PDB file of C-alpha atoms in Angstrom:
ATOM      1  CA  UNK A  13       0.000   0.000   0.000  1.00  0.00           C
ATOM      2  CA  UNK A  14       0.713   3.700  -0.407  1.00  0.00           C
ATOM      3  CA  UNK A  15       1.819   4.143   3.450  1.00  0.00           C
ATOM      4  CA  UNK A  16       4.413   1.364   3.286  1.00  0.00           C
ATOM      5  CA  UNK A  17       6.348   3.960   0.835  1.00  0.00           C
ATOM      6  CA  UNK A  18       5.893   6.754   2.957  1.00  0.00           C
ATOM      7  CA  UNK A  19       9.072   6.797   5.263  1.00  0.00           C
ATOM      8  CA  UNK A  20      11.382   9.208   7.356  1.00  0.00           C
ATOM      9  CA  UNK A  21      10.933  12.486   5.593  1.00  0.00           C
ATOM     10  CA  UNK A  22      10.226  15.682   7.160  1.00  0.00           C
ATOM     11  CA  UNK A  23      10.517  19.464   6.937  1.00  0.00           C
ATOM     12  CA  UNK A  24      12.178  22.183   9.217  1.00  0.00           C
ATOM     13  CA  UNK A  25       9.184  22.774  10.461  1.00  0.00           C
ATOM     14  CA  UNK A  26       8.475  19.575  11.898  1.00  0.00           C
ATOM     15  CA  UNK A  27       5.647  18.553   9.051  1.00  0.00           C
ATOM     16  CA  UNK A  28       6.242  15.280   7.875  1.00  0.00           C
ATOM     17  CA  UNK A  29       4.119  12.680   5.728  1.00  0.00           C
ATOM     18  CA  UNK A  30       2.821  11.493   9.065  1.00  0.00           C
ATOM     19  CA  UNK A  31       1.326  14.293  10.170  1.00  0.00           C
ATOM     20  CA  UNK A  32      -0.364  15.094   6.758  1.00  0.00           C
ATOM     21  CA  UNK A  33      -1.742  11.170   6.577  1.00  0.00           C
ATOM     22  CA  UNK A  34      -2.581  11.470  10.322  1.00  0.00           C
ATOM     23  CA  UNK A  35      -4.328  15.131   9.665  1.00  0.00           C
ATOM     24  CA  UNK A  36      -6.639  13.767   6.541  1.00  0.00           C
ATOM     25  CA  UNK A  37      -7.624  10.764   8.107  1.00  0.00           C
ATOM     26  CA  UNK A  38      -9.027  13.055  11.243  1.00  0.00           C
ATOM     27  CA  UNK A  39     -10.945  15.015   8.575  1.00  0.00           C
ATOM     28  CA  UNK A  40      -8.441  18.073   9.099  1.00  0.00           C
ATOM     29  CA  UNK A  41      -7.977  18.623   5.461  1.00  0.00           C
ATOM     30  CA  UNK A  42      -6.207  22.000   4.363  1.00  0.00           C
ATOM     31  CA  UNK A  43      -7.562  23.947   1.146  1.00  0.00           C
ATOM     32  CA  UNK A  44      -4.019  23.813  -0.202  1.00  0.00           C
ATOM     33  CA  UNK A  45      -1.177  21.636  -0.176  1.00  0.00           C
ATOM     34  CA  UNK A  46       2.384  22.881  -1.337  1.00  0.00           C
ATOM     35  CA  UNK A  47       4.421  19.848  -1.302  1.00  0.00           C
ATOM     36  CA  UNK A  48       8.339  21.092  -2.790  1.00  0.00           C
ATOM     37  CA  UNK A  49      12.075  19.665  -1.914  1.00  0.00           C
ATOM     38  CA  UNK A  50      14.813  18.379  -3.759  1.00  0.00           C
ATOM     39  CA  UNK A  51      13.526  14.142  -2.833  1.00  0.00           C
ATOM     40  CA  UNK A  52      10.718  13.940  -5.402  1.00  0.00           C
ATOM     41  CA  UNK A  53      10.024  10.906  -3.850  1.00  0.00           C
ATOM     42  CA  UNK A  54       8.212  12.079  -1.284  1.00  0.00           C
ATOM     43  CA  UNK A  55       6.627  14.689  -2.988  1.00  0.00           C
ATOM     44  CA  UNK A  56       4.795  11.603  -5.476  1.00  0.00           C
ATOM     45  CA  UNK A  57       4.177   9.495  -2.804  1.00  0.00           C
ATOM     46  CA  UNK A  58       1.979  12.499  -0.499  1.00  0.00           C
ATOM     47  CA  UNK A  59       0.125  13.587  -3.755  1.00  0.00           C
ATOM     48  CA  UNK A  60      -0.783  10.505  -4.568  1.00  0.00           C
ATOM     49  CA  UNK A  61      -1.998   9.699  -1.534  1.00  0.00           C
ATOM     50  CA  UNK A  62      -3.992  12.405  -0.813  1.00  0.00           C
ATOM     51  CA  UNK A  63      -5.389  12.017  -4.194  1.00  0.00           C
ATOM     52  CA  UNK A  64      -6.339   8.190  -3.201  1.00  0.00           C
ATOM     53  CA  UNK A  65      -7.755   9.418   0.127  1.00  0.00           C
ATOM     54  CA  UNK A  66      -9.247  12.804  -0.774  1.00  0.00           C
ATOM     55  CA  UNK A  67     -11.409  11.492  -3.814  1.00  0.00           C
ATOM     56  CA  UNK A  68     -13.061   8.170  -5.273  1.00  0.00           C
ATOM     57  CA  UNK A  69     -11.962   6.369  -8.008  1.00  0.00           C
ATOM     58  CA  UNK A  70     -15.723   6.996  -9.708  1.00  0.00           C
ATOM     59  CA  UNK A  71     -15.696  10.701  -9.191  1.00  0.00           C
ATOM     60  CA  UNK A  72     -12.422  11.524 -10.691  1.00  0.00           C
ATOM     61  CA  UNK A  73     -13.630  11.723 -13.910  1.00  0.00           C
ATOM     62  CA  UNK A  74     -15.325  15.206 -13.130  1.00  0.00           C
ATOM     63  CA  UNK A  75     -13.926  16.170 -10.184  1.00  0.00           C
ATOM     64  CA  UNK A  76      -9.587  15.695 -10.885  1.00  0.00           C
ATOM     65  CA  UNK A  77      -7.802  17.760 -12.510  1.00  0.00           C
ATOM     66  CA  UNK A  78      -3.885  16.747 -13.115  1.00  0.00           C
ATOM     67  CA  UNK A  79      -2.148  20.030 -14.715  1.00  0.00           C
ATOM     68  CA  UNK A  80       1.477  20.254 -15.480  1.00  0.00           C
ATOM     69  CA  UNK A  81       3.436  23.775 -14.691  1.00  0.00           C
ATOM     70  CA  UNK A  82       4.758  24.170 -17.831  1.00  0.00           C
ATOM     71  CA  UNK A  83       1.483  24.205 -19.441  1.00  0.00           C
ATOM     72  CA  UNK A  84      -0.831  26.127 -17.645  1.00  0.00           C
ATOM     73  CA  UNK A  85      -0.652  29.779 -15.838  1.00  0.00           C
ATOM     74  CA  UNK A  86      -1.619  30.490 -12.849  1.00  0.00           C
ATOM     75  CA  UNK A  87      -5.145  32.383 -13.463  1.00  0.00           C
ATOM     76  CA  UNK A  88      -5.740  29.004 -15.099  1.00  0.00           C
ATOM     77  CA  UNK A  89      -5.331  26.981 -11.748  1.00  0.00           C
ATOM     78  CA  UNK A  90      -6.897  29.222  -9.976  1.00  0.00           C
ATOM     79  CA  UNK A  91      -9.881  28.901 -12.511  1.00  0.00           C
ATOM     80  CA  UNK A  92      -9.877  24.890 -11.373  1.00  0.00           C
ATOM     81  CA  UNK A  93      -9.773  25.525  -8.248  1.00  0.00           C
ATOM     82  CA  UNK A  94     -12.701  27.904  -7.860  1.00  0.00           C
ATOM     83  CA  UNK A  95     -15.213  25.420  -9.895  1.00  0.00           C
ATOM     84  CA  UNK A  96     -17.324  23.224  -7.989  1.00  0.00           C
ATOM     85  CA  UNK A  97     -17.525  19.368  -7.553  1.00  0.00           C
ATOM     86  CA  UNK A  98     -19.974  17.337  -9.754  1.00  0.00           C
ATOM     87  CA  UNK A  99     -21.948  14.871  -7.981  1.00  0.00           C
ATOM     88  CA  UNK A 100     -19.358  15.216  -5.225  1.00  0.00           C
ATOM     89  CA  UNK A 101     -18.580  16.659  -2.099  1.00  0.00           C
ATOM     90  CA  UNK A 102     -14.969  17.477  -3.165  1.00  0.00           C
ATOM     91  CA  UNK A 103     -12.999  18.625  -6.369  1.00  0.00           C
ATOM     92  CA  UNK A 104      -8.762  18.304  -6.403  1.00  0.00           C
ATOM     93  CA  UNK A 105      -6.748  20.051  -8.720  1.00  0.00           C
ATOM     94  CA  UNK A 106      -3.240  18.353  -8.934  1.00  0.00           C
ATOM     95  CA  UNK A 107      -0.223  20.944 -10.398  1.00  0.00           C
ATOM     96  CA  UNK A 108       2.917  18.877 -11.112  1.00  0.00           C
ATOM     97  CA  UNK A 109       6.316  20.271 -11.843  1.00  0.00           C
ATOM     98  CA  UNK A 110       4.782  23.915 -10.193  1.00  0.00           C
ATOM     99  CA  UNK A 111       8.735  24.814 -10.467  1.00  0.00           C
ATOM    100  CA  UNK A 112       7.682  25.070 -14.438  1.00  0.00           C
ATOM    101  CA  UNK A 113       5.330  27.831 -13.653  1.00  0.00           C
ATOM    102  CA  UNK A 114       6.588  30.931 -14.578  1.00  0.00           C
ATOM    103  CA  UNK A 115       4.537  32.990 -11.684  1.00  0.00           C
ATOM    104  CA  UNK A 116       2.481  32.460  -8.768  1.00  0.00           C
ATOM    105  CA  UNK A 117       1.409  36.148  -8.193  1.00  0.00           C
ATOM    106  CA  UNK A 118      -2.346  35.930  -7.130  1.00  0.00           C
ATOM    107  CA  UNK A 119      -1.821  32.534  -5.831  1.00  0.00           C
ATOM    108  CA  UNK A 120      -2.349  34.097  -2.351  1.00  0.00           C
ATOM    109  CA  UNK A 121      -5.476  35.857  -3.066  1.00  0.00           C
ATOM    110  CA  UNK A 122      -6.764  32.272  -3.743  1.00  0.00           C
ATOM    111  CA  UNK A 123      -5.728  30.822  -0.731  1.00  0.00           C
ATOM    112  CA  UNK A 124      -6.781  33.552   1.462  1.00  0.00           C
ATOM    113  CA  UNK A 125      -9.979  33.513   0.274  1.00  0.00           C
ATOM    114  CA  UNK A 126     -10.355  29.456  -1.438  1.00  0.00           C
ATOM    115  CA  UNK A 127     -13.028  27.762  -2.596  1.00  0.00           C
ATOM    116  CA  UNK A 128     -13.826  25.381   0.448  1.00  0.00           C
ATOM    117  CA  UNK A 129     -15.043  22.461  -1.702  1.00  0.00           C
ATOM    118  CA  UNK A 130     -11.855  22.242  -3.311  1.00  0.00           C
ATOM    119  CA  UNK A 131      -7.763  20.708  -2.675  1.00  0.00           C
ATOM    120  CA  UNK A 132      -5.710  22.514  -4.326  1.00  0.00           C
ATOM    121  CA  UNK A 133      -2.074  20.298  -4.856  1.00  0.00           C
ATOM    122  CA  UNK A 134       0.918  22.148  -6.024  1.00  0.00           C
ATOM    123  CA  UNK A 135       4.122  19.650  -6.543  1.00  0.00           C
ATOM    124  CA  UNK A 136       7.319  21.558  -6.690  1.00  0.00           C
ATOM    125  CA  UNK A 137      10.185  19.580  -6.918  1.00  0.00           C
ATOM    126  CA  UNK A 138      14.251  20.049  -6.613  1.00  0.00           C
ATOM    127  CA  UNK A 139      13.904  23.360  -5.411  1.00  0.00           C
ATOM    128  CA  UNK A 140      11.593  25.204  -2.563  1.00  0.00           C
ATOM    129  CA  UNK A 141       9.415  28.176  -2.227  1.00  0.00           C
ATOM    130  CA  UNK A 142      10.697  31.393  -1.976  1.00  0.00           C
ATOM    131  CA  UNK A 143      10.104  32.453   1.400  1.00  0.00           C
ATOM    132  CA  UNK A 144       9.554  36.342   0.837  1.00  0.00           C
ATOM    133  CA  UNK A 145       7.095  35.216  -1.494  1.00  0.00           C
ATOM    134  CA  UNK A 146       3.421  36.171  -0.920  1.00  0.00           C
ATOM    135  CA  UNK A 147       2.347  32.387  -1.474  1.00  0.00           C
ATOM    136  CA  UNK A 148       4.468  31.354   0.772  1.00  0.00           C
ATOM    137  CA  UNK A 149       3.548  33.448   3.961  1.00  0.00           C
ATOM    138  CA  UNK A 150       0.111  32.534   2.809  1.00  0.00           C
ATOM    139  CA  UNK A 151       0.029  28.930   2.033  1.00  0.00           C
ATOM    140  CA  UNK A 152       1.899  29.039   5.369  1.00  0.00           C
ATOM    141  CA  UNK A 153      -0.865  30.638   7.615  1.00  0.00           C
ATOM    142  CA  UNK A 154      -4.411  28.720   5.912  1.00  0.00           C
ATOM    143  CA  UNK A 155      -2.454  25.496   4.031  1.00  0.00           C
ATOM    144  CA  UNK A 156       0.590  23.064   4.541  1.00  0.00           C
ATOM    145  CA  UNK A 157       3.769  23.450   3.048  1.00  0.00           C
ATOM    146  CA  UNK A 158       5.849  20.397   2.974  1.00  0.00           C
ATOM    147  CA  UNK A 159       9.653  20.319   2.076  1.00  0.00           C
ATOM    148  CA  UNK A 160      10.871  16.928   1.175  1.00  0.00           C
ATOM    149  CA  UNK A 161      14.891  17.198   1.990  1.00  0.00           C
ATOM    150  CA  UNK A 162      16.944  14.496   0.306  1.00  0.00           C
ATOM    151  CA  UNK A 163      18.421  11.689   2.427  1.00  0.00           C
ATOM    152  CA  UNK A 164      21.908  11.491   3.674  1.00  0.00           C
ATOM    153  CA  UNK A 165      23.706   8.589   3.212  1.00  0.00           C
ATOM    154  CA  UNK A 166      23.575   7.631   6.596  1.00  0.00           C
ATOM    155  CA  UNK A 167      19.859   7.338   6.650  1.00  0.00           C
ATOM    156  CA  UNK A 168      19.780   4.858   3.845  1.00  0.00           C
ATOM    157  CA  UNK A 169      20.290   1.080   5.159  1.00  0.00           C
ATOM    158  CA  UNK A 170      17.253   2.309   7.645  1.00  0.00           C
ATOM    159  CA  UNK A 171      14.969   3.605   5.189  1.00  0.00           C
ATOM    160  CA  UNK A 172      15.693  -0.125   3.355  1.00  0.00           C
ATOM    161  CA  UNK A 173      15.224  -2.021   6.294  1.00  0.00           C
ATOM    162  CA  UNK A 174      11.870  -0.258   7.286  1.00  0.00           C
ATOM    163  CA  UNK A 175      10.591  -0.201   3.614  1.00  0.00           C
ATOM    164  CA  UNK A 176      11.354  -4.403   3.434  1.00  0.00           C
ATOM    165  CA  UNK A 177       9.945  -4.384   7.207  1.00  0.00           C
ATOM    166  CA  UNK A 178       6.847  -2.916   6.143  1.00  0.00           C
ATOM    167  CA  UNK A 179       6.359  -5.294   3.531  1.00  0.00           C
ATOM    168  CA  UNK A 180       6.901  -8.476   5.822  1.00  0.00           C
ATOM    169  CA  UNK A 181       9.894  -9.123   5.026  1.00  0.00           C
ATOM    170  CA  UNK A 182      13.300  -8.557   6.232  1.00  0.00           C
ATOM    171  CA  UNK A 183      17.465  -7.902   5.012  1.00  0.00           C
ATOM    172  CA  UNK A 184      20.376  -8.087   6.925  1.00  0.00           C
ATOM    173  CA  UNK A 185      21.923  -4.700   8.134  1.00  0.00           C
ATOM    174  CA  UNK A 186      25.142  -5.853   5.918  1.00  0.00           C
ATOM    175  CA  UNK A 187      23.168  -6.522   2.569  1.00  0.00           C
ATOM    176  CA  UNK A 188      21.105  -3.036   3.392  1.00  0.00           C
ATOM    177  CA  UNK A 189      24.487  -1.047   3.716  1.00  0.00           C
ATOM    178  CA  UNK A 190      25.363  -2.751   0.764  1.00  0.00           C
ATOM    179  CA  UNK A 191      22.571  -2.202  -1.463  1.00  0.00           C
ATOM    180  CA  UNK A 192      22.183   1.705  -0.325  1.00  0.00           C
ATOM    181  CA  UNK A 193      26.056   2.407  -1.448  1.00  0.00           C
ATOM    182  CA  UNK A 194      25.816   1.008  -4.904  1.00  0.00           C
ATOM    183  CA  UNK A 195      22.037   2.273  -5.570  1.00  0.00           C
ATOM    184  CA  UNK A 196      22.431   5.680  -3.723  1.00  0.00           C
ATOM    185  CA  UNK A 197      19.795   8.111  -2.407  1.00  0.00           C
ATOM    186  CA  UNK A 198      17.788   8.012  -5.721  1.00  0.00           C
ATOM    187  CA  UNK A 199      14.772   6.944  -3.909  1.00  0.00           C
ATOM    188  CA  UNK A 200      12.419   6.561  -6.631  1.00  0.00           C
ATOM    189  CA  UNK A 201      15.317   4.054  -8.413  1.00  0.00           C
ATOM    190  CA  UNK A 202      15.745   2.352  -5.357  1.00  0.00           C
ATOM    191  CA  UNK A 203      11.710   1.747  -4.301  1.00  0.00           C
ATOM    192  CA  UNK A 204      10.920   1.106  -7.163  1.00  0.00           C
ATOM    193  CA  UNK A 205      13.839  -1.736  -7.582  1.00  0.00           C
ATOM    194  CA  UNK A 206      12.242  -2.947  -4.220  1.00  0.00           C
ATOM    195  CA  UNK A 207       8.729  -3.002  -5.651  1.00  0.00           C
ATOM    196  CA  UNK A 208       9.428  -4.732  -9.155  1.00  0.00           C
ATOM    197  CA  UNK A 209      11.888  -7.424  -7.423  1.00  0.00           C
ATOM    198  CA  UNK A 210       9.412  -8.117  -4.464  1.00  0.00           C
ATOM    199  CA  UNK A 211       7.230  -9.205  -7.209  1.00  0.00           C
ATOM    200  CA  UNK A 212       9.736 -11.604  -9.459  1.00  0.00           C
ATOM    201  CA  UNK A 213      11.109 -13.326  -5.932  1.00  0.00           C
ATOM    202  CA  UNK A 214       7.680 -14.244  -4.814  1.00  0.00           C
ATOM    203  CA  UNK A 215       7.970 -16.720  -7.618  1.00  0.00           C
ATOM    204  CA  UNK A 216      11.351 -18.175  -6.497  1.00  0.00           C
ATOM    205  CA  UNK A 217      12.801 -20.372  -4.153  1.00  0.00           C
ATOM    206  CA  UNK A 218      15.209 -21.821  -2.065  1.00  0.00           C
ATOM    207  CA  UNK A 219      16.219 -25.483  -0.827  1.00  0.00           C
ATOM    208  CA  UNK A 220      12.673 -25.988  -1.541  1.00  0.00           C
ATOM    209  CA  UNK A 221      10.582 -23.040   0.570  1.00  0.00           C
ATOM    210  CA  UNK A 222       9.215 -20.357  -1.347  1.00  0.00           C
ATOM    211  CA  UNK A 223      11.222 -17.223  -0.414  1.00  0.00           C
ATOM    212  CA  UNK A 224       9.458 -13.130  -0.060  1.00  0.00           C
ATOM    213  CA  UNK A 225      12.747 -12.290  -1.297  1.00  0.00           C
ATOM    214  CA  UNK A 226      14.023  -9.431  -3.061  1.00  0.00           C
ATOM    215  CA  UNK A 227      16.606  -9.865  -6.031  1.00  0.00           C
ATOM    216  CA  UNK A 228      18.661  -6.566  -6.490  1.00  0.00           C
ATOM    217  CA  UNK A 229      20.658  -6.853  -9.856  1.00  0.00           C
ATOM    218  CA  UNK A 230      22.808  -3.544 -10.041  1.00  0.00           C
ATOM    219  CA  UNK A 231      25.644  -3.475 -12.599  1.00  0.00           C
ATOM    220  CA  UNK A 232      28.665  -1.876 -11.489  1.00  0.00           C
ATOM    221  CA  UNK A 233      32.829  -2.149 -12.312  1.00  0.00           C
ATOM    222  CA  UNK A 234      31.582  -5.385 -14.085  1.00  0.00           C
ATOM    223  CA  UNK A 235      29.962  -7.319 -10.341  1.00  0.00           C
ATOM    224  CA  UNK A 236      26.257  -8.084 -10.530  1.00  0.00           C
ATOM    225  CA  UNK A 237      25.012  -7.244  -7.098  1.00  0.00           C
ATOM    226  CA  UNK A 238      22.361  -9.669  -5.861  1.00  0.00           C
ATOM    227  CA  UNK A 239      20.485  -9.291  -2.506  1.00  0.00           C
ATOM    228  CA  UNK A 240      18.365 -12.061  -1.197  1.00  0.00           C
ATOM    229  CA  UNK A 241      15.832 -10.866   1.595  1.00  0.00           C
ATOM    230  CA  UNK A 242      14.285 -13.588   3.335  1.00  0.00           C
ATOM    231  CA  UNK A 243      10.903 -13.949   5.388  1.00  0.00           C
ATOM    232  CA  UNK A 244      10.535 -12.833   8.772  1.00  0.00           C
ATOM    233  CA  UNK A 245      11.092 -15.573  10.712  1.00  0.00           C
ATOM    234  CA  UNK A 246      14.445 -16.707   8.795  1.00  0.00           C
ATOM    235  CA  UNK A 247      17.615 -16.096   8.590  1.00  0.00           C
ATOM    236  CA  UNK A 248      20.593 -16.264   5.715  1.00  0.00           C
ATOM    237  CA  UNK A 249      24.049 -15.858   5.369  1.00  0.00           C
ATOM    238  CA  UNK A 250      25.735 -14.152   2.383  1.00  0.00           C
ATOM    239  CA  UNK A 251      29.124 -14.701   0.721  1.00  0.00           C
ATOM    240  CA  UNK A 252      31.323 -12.529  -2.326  1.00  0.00           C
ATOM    241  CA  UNK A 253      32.009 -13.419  -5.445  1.00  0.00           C
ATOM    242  CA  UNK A 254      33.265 -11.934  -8.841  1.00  0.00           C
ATOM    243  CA  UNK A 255      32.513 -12.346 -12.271  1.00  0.00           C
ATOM    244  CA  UNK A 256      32.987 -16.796 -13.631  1.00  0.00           C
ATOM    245  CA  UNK A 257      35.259 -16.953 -16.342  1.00  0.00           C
ATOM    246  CA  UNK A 258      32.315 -18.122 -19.124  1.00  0.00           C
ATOM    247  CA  UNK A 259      31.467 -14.290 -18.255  1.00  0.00           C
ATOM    248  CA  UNK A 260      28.401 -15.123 -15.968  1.00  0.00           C
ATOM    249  CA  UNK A 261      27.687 -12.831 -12.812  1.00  0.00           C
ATOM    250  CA  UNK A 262      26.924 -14.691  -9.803  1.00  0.00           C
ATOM    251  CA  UNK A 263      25.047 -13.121  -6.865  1.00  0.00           C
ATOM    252  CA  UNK A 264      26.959 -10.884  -4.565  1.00  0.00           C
ATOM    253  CA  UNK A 265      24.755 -12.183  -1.393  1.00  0.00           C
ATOM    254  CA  UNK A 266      23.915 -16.101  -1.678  1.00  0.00           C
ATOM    255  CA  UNK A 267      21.222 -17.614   0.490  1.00  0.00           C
ATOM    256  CA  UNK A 268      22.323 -20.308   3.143  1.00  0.00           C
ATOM    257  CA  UNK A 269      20.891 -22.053   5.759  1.00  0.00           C
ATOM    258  CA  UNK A 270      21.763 -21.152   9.176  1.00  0.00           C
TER     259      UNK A 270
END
């Protein structure tokens, strides 16, 4: 699900995806959402969920409205904003890449004085908000602004292990270091590497038990990099190995019995 990706980011101000998720579900729902940082990660994963949360499937059709920033002007999203919901209680107006915009003057008149049946979603990513900005002080007063930071290196073999945890499953703190300094802090590369190989090893296994694993192929100075993540409940071992000389790529990490 959606909150299984939604991990360990948060803001200056202390406003993190919890609070948001935790804020919605209560029914506290803020007329506008500025969601900007240089992790897009985080900044998908919060718009789509309150997109999921804030409107049903069957109302979309009339009541979304997904606008990119390099295509529309501001008057224009303003325009969405201030219709009103079709057989609905709610309309959302989704603006990716708002960086792409080339102005949000009168942005605060609409949030100072918004439509209430409408979310209004602005997704600004690899930069932030200018502070001294009008929007700003105003989204900051009657919405939620949301800076997604990117994640230090550091943070990275605990953002794997709770992302596998979540998923009921679990990797050794060795095989998470390992994966994080060969994949990196791209965290859209590396959840979605998760995702698609959480898939493929549910049809695999090992000495005869199907395995939840994960299979991590990452090519790099000519070693294929294989992680095996194993079931809560058991345990493996791993061991090295380099390149065969028919030109194969073994694993990196090889499943044993302990």
């Amino acid at each position: 699900t959606l909150e299984i990706r939604l991990l360990m980011a948060a803001d200056p101000k202390g406003i993190t995806h919890e609070t948001i998720v935790r804020d919605v579900r209560a029914g506290k729902i803020a007329p506008v959402y500025y969601l900007m940082g240089e992790e897009p990660y985080y900044i998908d994963r919060v718009s789509e969920f309150l997109v999921q949360t804030l409107i049903k499937p069957e109302e979309r059709d009339f009541n979304l409205d997904v606008v990119y920033g390099a295509d529309v002007t501001i008057n224009r999203v303003i325009e969405l904003a201030q219709a009103y919901p079709m057989m609905a209680d709610r309309r959302v107006v989704l603006v990716r890449e708002a960086q792409m915009m080339r102005s949000l003057e009168g942005l605060e008149q609409y949030v100072q004085h918004h439509t209430p049946s409408t979310v209004l979603i602005l997704c600004h990513k690899h930069g932030t908000l200018d502070k001294r900005k009008p929007a700003y002080k105003a989204i900051q007063q009657m919405g939620v602004l949301y800076e997604s930071r990117r994640m230090q290196d550091y943070q990275l073999p605990s953002f794997i292990s709770s992302y596998i945890k979540r998923g009921k499953a679990e990797i050794e703190s060795s095989a998470a270091q390992m994966l994080a300094e060969h994949v990196g802090n791209d965290l859209c590369r590396l959840s979605a590497e998760m995702d698609k190989q959480a898939k493929l090893a549910n049809k695999e296994s090992f000495s005869g038990r199907t395995t939840w694993g994960i299979s991590f192929e990452i090519i790099t100075h000519s070693l294929l990099f294989s992680s095996l993540i194993s079931p809560l409940g058991n345990s493996w071992s791993y061991d090295y190995f380099r390149p065969t000389g028919n030109g194969q790529l073994p694993p990196l990490f090889r499943p044993t019995n302990r």
